Tab-separated table of C-alpha atoms in Angstrom:
chain	number	residue	atom	x	y	z
A	21	MET	CA	228.098	-40.327	175.418
A	22	THR	CA	228.998	-40.327	179.090
A	23	THR	CA	225.499	-41.128	180.327
A	24	ARG	CA	222.193	-42.249	178.837
A	25	ARG	CA	220.739	-38.821	179.652
A	26	GLU	CA	223.501	-36.807	177.948
A	27	VAL	CA	221.990	-33.931	176.039
A	28	LEU	CA	221.671	-34.258	172.258
A	29	LYS	CA	224.668	-33.375	170.124
A	30	TYR	CA	224.442	-30.630	167.548
A	31	ALA	CA	226.473	-32.756	165.181
A	32	GLY	CA	223.290	-34.818	164.831
A	33	LEU	CA	221.571	-31.867	163.169
A	34	GLY	CA	223.745	-31.859	160.053
A	35	MET	CA	222.772	-31.762	156.425
A	36	GLY	CA	221.144	-35.177	156.500
A	37	ALA	CA	218.656	-34.028	159.131
A	38	ALA	CA	218.001	-30.829	157.276
A	39	ALA	CA	217.086	-32.594	154.037
A	40	ALA	CA	214.049	-34.416	155.401
A	41	SER	CA	211.137	-34.465	152.992
A	42	ALA	CA	207.351	-34.452	153.157
A	43	LEU	CA	206.996	-38.146	152.429
A	44	GLY	CA	203.454	-39.331	152.857
A	45	VAL	CA	202.366	-37.130	155.748
A	46	THR	CA	198.719	-36.104	155.710
A	47	ALA	CA	198.365	-32.357	156.098
A	48	ASN	CA	195.481	-30.605	157.839
A	49	ALA	CA	192.931	-29.873	155.126
A	50	ASN	CA	191.927	-26.558	156.705
A	51	VAL	CA	195.366	-25.011	156.496
A	52	ALA	CA	197.352	-26.727	153.740
A	53	GLU	CA	195.879	-25.969	150.344
A	54	ASN	CA	199.135	-26.124	148.363
A	55	GLU	CA	198.756	-22.562	147.121
A	56	PRO	CA	201.212	-19.713	147.797
A	57	GLN	CA	200.154	-17.370	150.574
A	58	ALA	CA	201.834	-13.969	150.346
A	59	PRO	CA	202.104	-11.969	153.581
A	60	THR	CA	199.452	-9.260	153.831
A	61	LYS	CA	200.445	-7.830	157.223
A	62	PRO	CA	203.738	-7.117	158.991
A	63	ALA	CA	205.137	-10.011	161.022
A	64	SER	CA	204.926	-9.798	164.788
A	65	THR	CA	207.923	-11.096	166.712
A	66	GLU	CA	208.554	-12.823	170.024
A	67	VAL	CA	212.090	-13.187	171.384
A	68	THR	CA	214.048	-15.013	174.069
A	69	ASP	CA	217.733	-14.111	174.352
A	70	ARG	CA	220.684	-13.666	176.661
A	71	SER	CA	219.812	-10.003	177.362
A	72	GLY	CA	217.029	-11.173	179.668
A	73	LYS	CA	214.125	-11.262	177.226
A	74	ARG	CA	211.760	-14.204	177.700
A	75	LEU	CA	209.007	-14.517	175.096
A	76	ALA	CA	209.212	-10.746	174.800
A	77	ALA	CA	207.289	-8.904	172.090
A	78	GLY	CA	209.681	-7.391	169.561
A	79	ALA	CA	209.339	-4.906	166.745
A	80	GLU	CA	207.061	-5.649	163.817
A	81	VAL	CA	208.832	-6.751	160.645
A	82	ALA	CA	207.634	-5.190	157.401
A	83	TRP	CA	207.400	-7.063	154.083
A	84	THR	CA	208.306	-5.653	150.675
A	85	LYS	CA	208.028	-7.096	147.194
A	86	VAL	CA	211.097	-9.064	146.111
A	87	ALA	CA	213.062	-6.970	143.634
A	88	LYS	CA	214.113	-8.373	140.290
A	89	LYS	CA	217.656	-9.791	140.243
A	90	SER	CA	217.842	-9.627	144.029
A	91	VAL	CA	220.079	-12.064	145.855
A	92	PRO	CA	218.322	-15.074	147.386
A	93	ALA	CA	216.984	-14.617	150.899
A	94	ASP	CA	218.785	-16.287	153.767
A	95	VAL	CA	215.609	-18.243	154.560
A	96	THR	CA	212.768	-18.877	152.127
A	97	VAL	CA	209.424	-20.202	153.385
A	98	ASP	CA	207.346	-22.167	150.866
A	99	SER	CA	203.829	-22.816	152.133
A	100	THR	CA	203.000	-24.983	149.098
A	101	LYS	CA	205.274	-27.780	150.339
A	102	THR	CA	203.774	-29.424	153.429
A	103	ALA	CA	204.875	-32.126	155.850
A	104	GLN	CA	203.529	-33.432	159.168
A	105	THR	CA	200.621	-32.065	161.181
A	106	ILE	CA	201.602	-30.983	164.691
A	107	LEU	CA	200.009	-32.542	167.786
A	108	GLY	CA	201.908	-30.432	170.309
A	109	PHE	CA	204.695	-30.107	172.878
A	110	GLY	CA	204.937	-31.189	176.494
A	111	ALA	CA	206.771	-33.013	179.280
A	112	ALA	CA	206.518	-36.043	181.573
A	113	PHE	CA	204.286	-36.205	184.646
A	114	THR	CA	206.592	-38.613	186.455
A	115	ASP	CA	205.962	-39.621	190.065
A	116	ALA	CA	208.917	-37.366	190.952
A	117	ALA	CA	207.555	-34.417	188.973
A	118	CYS	CA	204.081	-34.687	190.468
A	119	TYR	CA	205.520	-35.074	193.989
A	120	THR	CA	207.647	-31.960	193.447
A	121	LEU	CA	204.636	-29.988	192.207
A	122	SER	CA	202.542	-31.236	195.133
A	123	ARG	CA	204.913	-29.489	197.545
A	124	LEU	CA	203.812	-26.096	196.225
A	125	SER	CA	200.831	-24.330	197.722
A	126	ASP	CA	197.537	-24.982	195.936
A	127	ASP	CA	197.539	-21.491	194.419
A	128	ASP	CA	201.175	-21.622	193.293
A	129	ARG	CA	200.688	-25.044	191.713
A	130	ALA	CA	197.519	-23.984	189.905
A	131	ASN	CA	199.173	-20.794	188.650
A	132	LEU	CA	202.251	-22.662	187.421
A	133	LEU	CA	200.229	-25.302	185.591
A	134	HIS	CA	198.029	-22.619	184.017
A	135	THR	CA	201.107	-20.736	182.843
A	136	MET	CA	202.591	-23.890	181.359
A	137	PHE	CA	199.489	-25.513	179.844
A	138	GLY	CA	197.007	-22.684	179.388
A	139	GLN	CA	196.496	-22.075	175.679
A	140	ASP	CA	196.422	-18.322	176.383
A	141	GLN	CA	199.806	-18.685	178.099
A	142	HIS	CA	202.699	-21.019	177.209
A	143	ALA	CA	200.453	-23.514	175.424
A	144	LEU	CA	201.935	-26.902	176.272
A	145	GLY	CA	199.593	-29.657	175.095
A	146	LEU	CA	201.112	-33.096	175.814
A	147	GLY	CA	202.002	-35.115	178.882
A	148	ARG	CA	203.664	-38.492	179.417
A	149	ILE	CA	202.637	-40.673	182.373
A	150	PRO	CA	204.769	-43.584	183.646
A	151	ILE	CA	202.748	-46.775	184.239
A	152	GLY	CA	204.132	-47.485	187.705
A	153	ALA	CA	207.575	-46.376	188.830
A	154	SER	CA	210.271	-44.929	186.582
A	155	ASP	CA	213.768	-43.956	187.661
A	156	TYR	CA	212.220	-40.612	188.648
A	157	SER	CA	209.987	-41.824	191.476
A	158	THR	CA	209.973	-41.656	195.245
A	159	SER	CA	210.153	-45.475	195.361
A	160	ALA	CA	210.000	-48.535	193.107
A	161	TYR	CA	206.357	-49.583	192.858
A	162	SER	CA	203.889	-51.237	190.517
A	163	TYR	CA	200.096	-51.484	190.656
A	164	ASP	CA	200.278	-55.105	191.820
A	165	ASP	CA	203.183	-55.643	194.216
A	166	GLY	CA	203.733	-58.829	196.190
A	167	ALA	CA	203.432	-62.512	195.377
A	168	ALA	CA	202.310	-63.786	191.976
A	169	ASP	CA	198.778	-62.581	191.159
A	170	PRO	CA	197.910	-63.929	187.688
A	171	VAL	CA	194.263	-62.794	187.906
A	172	LEU	CA	195.303	-59.297	189.119
A	173	LYS	CA	193.057	-59.358	192.175
A	174	ARG	CA	195.382	-56.918	193.910
A	175	PHE	CA	195.602	-54.443	191.027
A	176	SER	CA	195.136	-50.861	192.240
A	177	ILE	CA	196.146	-47.353	191.130
A	178	ASP	CA	195.763	-46.083	194.704
A	179	HIS	CA	199.443	-45.036	194.774
A	180	ASP	CA	198.639	-42.396	192.160
A	181	ARG	CA	195.655	-40.891	193.979
A	182	ASP	CA	197.784	-38.888	196.421
A	183	TYR	CA	199.550	-36.448	194.056
A	184	ILE	CA	199.831	-37.866	190.496
A	185	LEU	CA	196.146	-37.916	189.556
A	186	PRO	CA	195.415	-34.565	191.284
A	187	THR	CA	198.284	-32.990	189.333
A	188	LEU	CA	197.012	-34.438	186.060
A	189	ARG	CA	193.482	-33.191	186.764
A	190	ALA	CA	194.865	-29.735	187.550
A	191	ALA	CA	196.775	-29.720	184.249
A	192	LEU	CA	193.601	-30.812	182.447
A	193	SER	CA	191.781	-27.934	184.099
A	194	ALA	CA	194.378	-25.586	182.579
A	195	ASN	CA	194.119	-27.338	179.188
A	196	PRO	CA	191.107	-29.666	178.785
A	197	ASP	CA	192.482	-30.894	175.438
A	198	LEU	CA	195.759	-32.078	176.989
A	199	PHE	CA	196.936	-35.210	175.145
A	200	LEU	CA	198.181	-37.775	177.681
A	201	PHE	CA	200.065	-40.945	176.812
A	202	ALA	CA	201.604	-43.522	179.143
A	203	SER	CA	204.732	-45.696	179.212
A	204	PRO	CA	205.767	-48.577	181.499
A	205	TRP	CA	209.309	-48.915	182.847
A	206	SER	CA	208.754	-52.397	184.265
A	207	PRO	CA	206.041	-54.977	184.839
A	208	PRO	CA	205.426	-56.005	188.463
A	209	ALA	CA	208.435	-57.879	189.843
A	210	TRP	CA	206.590	-61.214	190.098
A	211	MET	CA	206.035	-61.257	186.316
A	212	LYS	CA	209.798	-61.259	185.615
A	213	TYR	CA	212.607	-63.782	185.720
A	214	SER	CA	214.531	-61.447	188.023
A	215	ASN	CA	211.657	-61.086	190.525
A	216	SER	CA	212.650	-57.419	190.586
A	217	MET	CA	211.490	-54.276	188.827
A	218	LEU	CA	215.143	-53.262	188.478
A	219	GLY	CA	215.971	-54.838	185.138
A	220	GLY	CA	215.296	-58.305	183.790
A	221	ASN	CA	212.880	-59.720	181.222
A	222	ILE	CA	209.242	-60.662	181.616
A	223	ARG	CA	208.384	-64.352	181.664
A	224	PRO	CA	206.584	-65.010	178.352
A	225	GLU	CA	203.787	-66.877	180.123
A	226	ASN	CA	202.880	-63.587	181.871
A	227	ILE	CA	202.497	-61.507	178.702
A	228	SER	CA	198.727	-61.955	178.409
A	229	THR	CA	198.339	-61.045	182.097
A	230	TYR	CA	200.508	-58.001	181.533
A	231	ALA	CA	198.240	-56.935	178.664
A	232	ARG	CA	195.296	-56.992	181.100
A	233	TYR	CA	197.455	-54.948	183.499
A	234	PHE	CA	197.702	-52.235	180.814
A	235	GLN	CA	193.944	-52.419	180.281
A	236	LYS	CA	193.238	-52.024	184.000
A	237	PHE	CA	195.550	-49.009	184.135
A	238	VAL	CA	193.747	-47.274	181.258
A	239	GLU	CA	190.335	-48.094	182.740
A	240	GLY	CA	191.374	-47.044	186.247
A	241	TYR	CA	192.674	-43.701	185.030
A	242	ALA	CA	189.513	-43.104	182.989
A	243	ALA	CA	187.405	-43.755	186.101
A	244	ALA	CA	189.574	-41.212	187.937
A	245	GLY	CA	188.868	-38.566	185.294
A	246	VAL	CA	192.062	-38.871	183.248
A	247	THR	CA	191.878	-40.205	179.689
A	248	VAL	CA	195.002	-41.984	178.432
A	249	ARG	CA	194.982	-41.627	174.655
A	250	ALA	CA	197.981	-43.823	173.854
A	251	VAL	CA	200.415	-46.237	175.485
A	252	THR	CA	203.905	-47.247	174.476
A	253	THR	CA	204.791	-50.903	174.890
A	254	GLN	CA	207.900	-50.152	176.968
A	255	ASN	CA	210.107	-47.229	177.853
A	256	GLU	CA	213.454	-47.824	176.128
A	257	ILE	CA	212.580	-51.271	174.908
A	258	ASP	CA	216.157	-52.379	174.267
A	259	ALA	CA	217.676	-51.306	177.611
A	260	ASP	CA	218.188	-53.052	180.944
A	261	GLN	CA	220.131	-50.201	182.600
A	262	GLY	CA	222.281	-52.695	184.480
A	263	GLY	CA	219.590	-53.402	187.065
A	264	ARG	CA	219.995	-49.903	188.495
A	265	MET	CA	216.424	-48.690	187.895
A	266	PRO	CA	212.998	-49.963	186.816
A	267	ALA	CA	213.526	-51.397	183.326
A	268	CYS	CA	212.586	-54.346	181.133
A	269	PRO	CA	214.110	-55.188	177.738
A	270	TRP	CA	211.823	-56.862	175.206
A	271	PRO	CA	212.916	-59.183	172.406
A	272	GLU	CA	210.957	-58.411	169.251
A	273	GLU	CA	209.039	-61.673	169.327
A	274	ASP	CA	207.841	-61.008	172.887
A	275	GLU	CA	206.765	-57.471	172.033
A	276	GLU	CA	204.797	-58.904	169.121
A	277	ARG	CA	202.983	-61.218	171.558
A	278	LEU	CA	202.240	-58.262	173.832
A	279	VAL	CA	200.814	-56.148	170.994
A	280	ALA	CA	198.674	-59.057	169.773
A	281	ALA	CA	197.267	-59.508	173.299
A	282	LEU	CA	196.937	-55.806	174.098
A	283	GLY	CA	195.421	-54.572	170.848
A	284	PRO	CA	191.960	-56.144	171.264
A	285	LEU	CA	191.801	-55.064	174.934
A	286	LEU	CA	192.314	-51.383	174.094
A	287	GLU	CA	190.041	-51.170	171.083
A	288	ALA	CA	186.965	-50.270	173.136
A	289	SER	CA	188.707	-47.308	174.796
A	290	GLY	CA	190.294	-46.133	171.536
A	291	THR	CA	193.697	-46.050	173.216
A	292	LYS	CA	196.478	-46.294	170.613
A	293	ILE	CA	199.633	-48.385	170.879
A	294	TRP	CA	203.024	-46.839	170.057
A	295	THR	CA	206.139	-48.931	169.551
A	296	LEU	CA	209.905	-48.556	170.262
A	297	ASP	CA	209.987	-45.549	172.644
A	298	HIS	CA	213.750	-45.627	172.303
A	299	ASN	CA	216.683	-44.111	170.445
A	300	TYR	CA	217.142	-43.057	166.827
A	301	ASN	CA	219.712	-45.765	166.161
A	302	LEU	CA	217.056	-48.472	166.609
A	303	PHE	CA	215.291	-47.444	163.389
A	304	GLY	CA	215.989	-50.908	161.973
A	305	ARG	CA	213.962	-52.531	164.729
A	306	ALA	CA	211.067	-50.157	164.022
A	307	VAL	CA	211.157	-51.043	160.315
A	308	ASP	CA	211.142	-54.742	161.134
A	309	GLN	CA	208.278	-54.416	163.630
A	310	LEU	CA	206.081	-52.468	161.252
A	311	SER	CA	206.678	-55.186	158.638
A	312	ARG	CA	205.045	-57.763	160.930
A	313	PRO	CA	201.290	-58.164	160.290
A	314	ARG	CA	200.446	-58.979	163.931
A	315	ILE	CA	202.040	-55.718	165.092
A	316	ARG	CA	200.918	-53.618	162.143
A	317	LYS	CA	197.287	-54.560	162.808
A	318	TYR	CA	197.373	-52.487	166.008
A	319	VAL	CA	200.424	-50.209	165.670
A	320	ASN	CA	200.956	-47.310	163.290
A	321	THR	CA	203.115	-45.068	165.469
A	322	VAL	CA	206.798	-44.989	166.445
A	323	ALA	CA	208.004	-43.146	169.555
A	324	TRP	CA	211.585	-41.865	169.594
A	325	HIS	CA	214.223	-40.808	172.106
A	326	GLY	CA	217.222	-38.733	171.103
A	327	TYR	CA	220.061	-40.007	173.290
A	328	VAL	CA	221.839	-42.136	170.658
A	329	GLY	CA	221.962	-41.700	166.893
A	330	THR	CA	220.873	-38.764	164.725
A	331	PRO	CA	217.425	-37.392	163.839
A	332	GLU	CA	217.598	-38.264	160.145
A	333	MET	CA	217.502	-41.952	161.132
A	334	MET	CA	213.780	-41.461	161.754
A	335	ARG	CA	213.343	-40.679	158.077
A	336	THR	CA	214.329	-44.230	157.157
A	337	VAL	CA	211.141	-45.477	158.814
A	338	LYS	CA	209.068	-42.770	157.128
A	339	GLU	CA	210.412	-43.678	153.694
A	340	LYS	CA	209.527	-47.318	154.217
A	341	PHE	CA	206.102	-46.618	155.763
A	342	PRO	CA	204.852	-43.219	154.518
A	343	ASP	CA	201.644	-43.343	156.558
A	344	VAL	CA	203.316	-44.084	159.880
A	345	GLU	CA	202.993	-41.481	162.650
A	346	MET	CA	205.959	-40.490	164.789
A	347	HIS	CA	206.390	-38.745	168.151
A	348	TRP	CA	209.495	-37.676	170.052
A	349	THR	CA	208.804	-38.818	173.608
A	350	GLU	CA	211.870	-38.194	175.785
A	351	GLY	CA	214.891	-35.956	176.108
A	352	GLY	CA	216.262	-33.524	178.642
A	353	ASP	CA	219.221	-31.966	180.417
A	354	ASP	CA	221.631	-32.785	183.233
A	355	TYR	CA	220.992	-30.303	186.040
A	356	LYS	CA	224.744	-30.175	186.685
A	357	PHE	CA	225.463	-28.683	183.255
A	358	ALA	CA	226.728	-25.107	183.562
A	359	ASP	CA	224.250	-23.890	180.910
A	360	TYR	CA	221.222	-25.798	182.241
A	361	LEU	CA	219.250	-22.591	182.836
A	362	THR	CA	220.319	-20.752	179.657
A	363	ASN	CA	220.711	-23.281	176.819
A	364	TRP	CA	217.551	-22.367	174.864
A	365	SER	CA	219.553	-22.038	171.643
A	366	LYS	CA	220.883	-25.552	171.954
A	367	TRP	CA	217.371	-26.897	172.336
A	368	GLY	CA	215.941	-24.665	169.637
A	369	ALA	CA	218.428	-26.192	167.211
A	370	THR	CA	217.647	-29.678	168.512
A	371	PHE	CA	213.910	-29.175	167.953
A	372	ALA	CA	214.560	-27.959	164.404
A	373	GLY	CA	216.396	-31.218	163.689
A	374	ILE	CA	213.597	-33.295	165.183
A	375	LEU	CA	210.810	-31.522	163.318
A	376	ALA	CA	212.835	-31.763	160.107
A	377	ASN	CA	212.370	-35.511	160.168
A	378	GLY	CA	208.679	-36.073	160.736
A	379	PRO	CA	207.617	-36.258	164.428
A	380	GLN	CA	204.257	-34.664	165.163
A	381	SER	CA	205.032	-33.911	168.796
A	382	ILE	CA	207.920	-33.322	171.185
A	383	THR	CA	207.655	-34.399	174.826
A	384	THR	CA	210.609	-33.746	177.115
A	385	TRP	CA	211.473	-35.548	180.336
A	386	ASN	CA	210.494	-34.550	183.917
A	387	LEU	CA	208.060	-31.646	184.118
A	388	ALA	CA	209.552	-30.501	187.435
A	389	LEU	CA	212.320	-31.584	189.834
A	390	ASP	CA	214.141	-29.954	192.726
A	391	GLU	CA	217.527	-28.227	192.623
A	392	ARG	CA	219.361	-31.584	192.893
A	393	GLY	CA	217.305	-33.394	190.269
A	394	ARG	CA	215.255	-35.266	192.855
A	395	PRO	CA	213.272	-37.368	193.719
A	396	ASN	CA	215.355	-39.942	191.858
A	397	ILE	CA	215.863	-43.678	192.464
A	398	GLY	CA	217.974	-44.136	189.336
A	399	PRO	CA	221.591	-43.479	188.326
A	400	PHE	CA	221.207	-40.315	186.219
A	401	ASP	CA	221.392	-36.568	186.932
A	402	CYS	CA	218.434	-35.236	184.973
A	403	GLY	CA	217.008	-31.798	185.596
A	404	GLY	CA	213.371	-30.777	185.424
A	405	LEU	CA	211.778	-28.658	182.750
A	406	VAL	CA	211.246	-26.293	185.672
A	407	GLN	CA	213.269	-26.418	188.869
A	408	ILE	CA	211.453	-26.035	192.212
A	409	HIS	CA	213.717	-25.496	195.191
A	410	SER	CA	213.134	-28.112	197.884
A	411	GLN	CA	213.261	-25.579	200.736
A	412	THR	CA	212.290	-22.156	199.398
A	413	LYS	CA	209.867	-23.491	196.717
A	414	GLU	CA	211.320	-20.923	194.304
A	415	ILE	CA	210.380	-21.790	190.696
A	416	THR	CA	213.060	-21.431	188.022
A	417	GLN	CA	212.478	-21.932	184.300
A	418	THR	CA	215.284	-23.661	182.403
A	419	GLY	CA	216.762	-23.117	178.966
A	420	LEU	CA	214.882	-26.174	177.747
A	421	TYR	CA	211.651	-24.664	179.074
A	422	TRP	CA	212.013	-21.467	177.062
A	423	ALA	CA	212.854	-23.366	173.874
A	424	LEU	CA	209.896	-25.710	174.331
A	425	VAL	CA	207.305	-23.025	175.005
A	426	HIS	CA	208.563	-20.911	172.102
A	427	HIS	CA	207.686	-23.839	169.843
A	428	ALA	CA	204.429	-24.626	171.641
A	429	ARG	CA	203.197	-21.047	171.278
A	430	ALA	CA	204.235	-20.930	167.613
A	431	PHE	CA	203.042	-24.323	166.353
A	432	ARG	CA	199.524	-24.968	167.622
A	433	ARG	CA	197.721	-28.298	167.389
A	434	GLY	CA	196.785	-28.836	163.762
A	435	ALA	CA	199.620	-26.672	162.411
A	436	VAL	CA	201.252	-28.080	159.288
A	437	ILE	CA	205.032	-27.932	158.936
A	438	VAL	CA	205.973	-26.295	155.627
A	439	ALA	CA	209.193	-26.065	153.659
A	440	SER	CA	211.923	-23.616	154.541
A	441	HIS	CA	215.288	-23.626	152.811
A	442	ASP	CA	218.530	-21.707	152.678
A	443	ALA	CA	219.986	-19.366	150.075
A	444	ASN	CA	222.103	-22.044	148.384
A	445	GLY	CA	219.156	-24.013	147.063
A	446	ASP	CA	221.441	-26.984	146.491
A	447	ALA	CA	220.196	-29.467	149.083
A	448	PRO	CA	218.250	-32.500	147.773
A	449	SER	CA	214.483	-32.433	148.014
A	450	VAL	CA	211.357	-34.457	147.348
A	451	ASN	CA	208.544	-32.352	145.885
A	452	GLY	CA	210.704	-29.366	146.776
A	453	ALA	CA	210.133	-29.747	150.500
A	454	LEU	CA	213.115	-29.064	152.715
A	455	ILE	CA	211.779	-28.984	156.243
A	456	GLY	CA	213.811	-27.106	158.858
A	457	GLN	CA	216.779	-26.474	156.551
A	458	PRO	CA	219.552	-24.500	158.300
A	459	ALA	CA	220.175	-21.049	156.883
A	460	SER	CA	223.847	-21.879	156.488
A	461	SER	CA	225.040	-25.071	154.842
A	462	SER	CA	228.411	-25.117	156.567
A	463	THR	CA	229.315	-28.344	158.327
A	464	VAL	CA	229.424	-28.035	162.110
A	465	THR	CA	230.454	-30.104	165.065
A	466	ALA	CA	229.803	-29.336	168.686
A	467	THR	CA	230.120	-30.694	172.174
A	468	PRO	CA	226.875	-31.602	173.958
A	469	ASN	CA	226.919	-28.308	175.868
A	470	THR	CA	228.012	-25.891	173.146
A	471	ALA	CA	225.666	-24.453	170.535
A	472	ALA	CA	226.783	-24.647	166.926
A	473	THR	CA	227.143	-20.942	166.212
A	474	SER	CA	227.838	-21.062	162.471
A	475	ARG	CA	224.199	-21.418	161.427
A	476	VAL	CA	220.689	-20.246	162.068
A	477	TYR	CA	218.152	-23.047	162.518
A	478	HIS	CA	214.586	-22.640	161.361
A	479	THR	CA	211.211	-24.333	161.165
A	480	ALA	CA	208.085	-22.918	159.517
A	481	ALA	CA	204.428	-23.888	159.689
A	482	LYS	CA	200.921	-22.813	158.812
A	483	ASN	CA	198.530	-22.719	161.778
A	484	PRO	CA	194.848	-23.704	161.754
A	485	ASP	CA	193.888	-20.014	161.982
A	486	GLY	CA	195.714	-19.391	158.692
A	487	SER	CA	198.688	-17.592	160.235
A	488	MET	CA	202.224	-18.442	159.144
A	489	VAL	CA	204.957	-18.873	161.744
A	490	LEU	CA	208.716	-19.154	161.470
A	491	VAL	CA	210.917	-20.014	164.455
A	492	LEU	CA	214.542	-18.922	164.067
A	493	THR	CA	217.236	-20.129	166.474
A	494	ASN	CA	220.461	-18.111	166.402
A	495	PRO	CA	223.096	-19.639	168.711
A	496	GLY	CA	225.763	-17.118	167.647
A	497	ASP	CA	226.318	-13.391	167.586
A	498	ALA	CA	223.713	-10.833	166.564
A	499	ARG	CA	223.034	-10.794	162.834
A	500	GLU	CA	220.593	-9.532	160.255
A	501	LEU	CA	218.649	-12.104	158.257
A	502	THR	CA	216.446	-11.843	155.189
A	503	VAL	CA	213.308	-13.971	154.997
A	504	ALA	CA	211.237	-14.524	151.845
A	505	CYS	CA	207.722	-15.886	151.415
A	506	SER	CA	205.592	-15.940	148.245
A	507	GLY	CA	207.302	-13.041	146.501
A	508	GLN	CA	207.677	-10.896	149.629
A	509	THR	CA	210.824	-10.330	151.637
A	510	ALA	CA	211.627	-8.971	155.094
A	511	LYS	CA	214.708	-8.152	157.124
A	512	ILE	CA	214.904	-9.205	160.746
A	513	ALA	CA	217.607	-8.383	163.269
A	514	LEU	CA	218.381	-11.474	165.333
A	515	THR	CA	219.890	-10.818	168.740
A	516	ALA	CA	222.745	-12.969	170.024
A	517	ASP	CA	221.995	-16.421	171.447
A	518	SER	CA	218.301	-16.137	170.697
A	519	ILE	CA	215.096	-17.811	169.618
A	520	SER	CA	212.760	-15.587	167.605
A	521	THR	CA	209.234	-16.369	166.393
A	522	LEU	CA	207.805	-14.483	163.416
A	523	ARG	CA	204.068	-14.618	162.868
A	524	TRP	CA	202.157	-13.129	159.937
A	525	GLY	CA	198.884	-13.337	158.078
């Protein structure tokens, strides 16, 4: 990888990722009854592709009874094999993102947020809030800047009242059930050995004070009309970023002290604590943490980033702790990439690999930035989920945006991921559940900016309303695909470089 923010590699979505199983995930009782559900109506379709279609309604797809001695379908959906229950999809309300949105007119901002978060529109349902400054901020700030303040007399969220809290309230107006969680990049500078928010560890004697700092943040946001439902202990807990941006690495023993101090303070609000909030390759740390009684008492959730390692590494944690919950909490594009605005297939394949391995939600990085990836006080060149031009205020949706909202519209809160597998039928399984199995078993490699065109990626689920959905990502040329479900089969024509959603009852 050339930078921490380098987009995920398709090589990480190989056969190991595809063979994830339904280990120990509690399914939604209203929609997962472990009985076959044959299609009774034609499947509706929704397509995004290189021809210019964006969530465009396509032709209905008719089902017919599977003939005897017919060849196996390219993709078979098995609703009797269930995995995780979906919470939703979203992006980060960074200081930079909220500042960028605040530069729109009131009407344009309200319309954009309704389009993104309205459940009758693009149906995003999650948001991540930095606790103080991240690298995507207008400045480095905390909620208690200045000299040492161990009793937090100075604590104030006033910085956020200008444009962060108004943006969050506007998003909540578009979707009142928006799930918001928060992550710190750094404690206040005076709590750290470095006396700076830009890297450096916290002094252990300040950990209990820092726990109260979290509590005050949650309480302050609640008083401002924004409920924070979960916090992570630290963004990228094993990274210092060379002192180039707000950051704070945490040794495991210090994080354990923080959780032990923070857990009792957040019990009254019901705010959950999520651990790790870092890359796949740190799965060993997550296993070790969840083995510690003082952490396990308050933590049952692991947050993941996808910059280093491969998605199947998450499954190691799930196998060890079947009841653990998992969420994918950060990933995004470089705005300088040539395909930044058109790489929906790359992200559709990436999401299939993530969902194959157990996360209940996917939250990408900055909700909005300008055409140069700003505001930005850090060293990376991230782009926003939407791009808002700093001068013209023109709004441009990115490839990542179209991939994300395809999944958000398909897999509603409470949907249960179900098995889908390829025609070979030779991949390993547990209880027969192969979640997100590629339709081709050929081995692929790819650069970070090139879709792996030798396979079709897919994820299936059953929604709370009883509908079945199947998202198919085809990075290659146009092709015809056969889909089977409960003794019925259908043919669908996939356009080139496309994401297609099939929905049936």
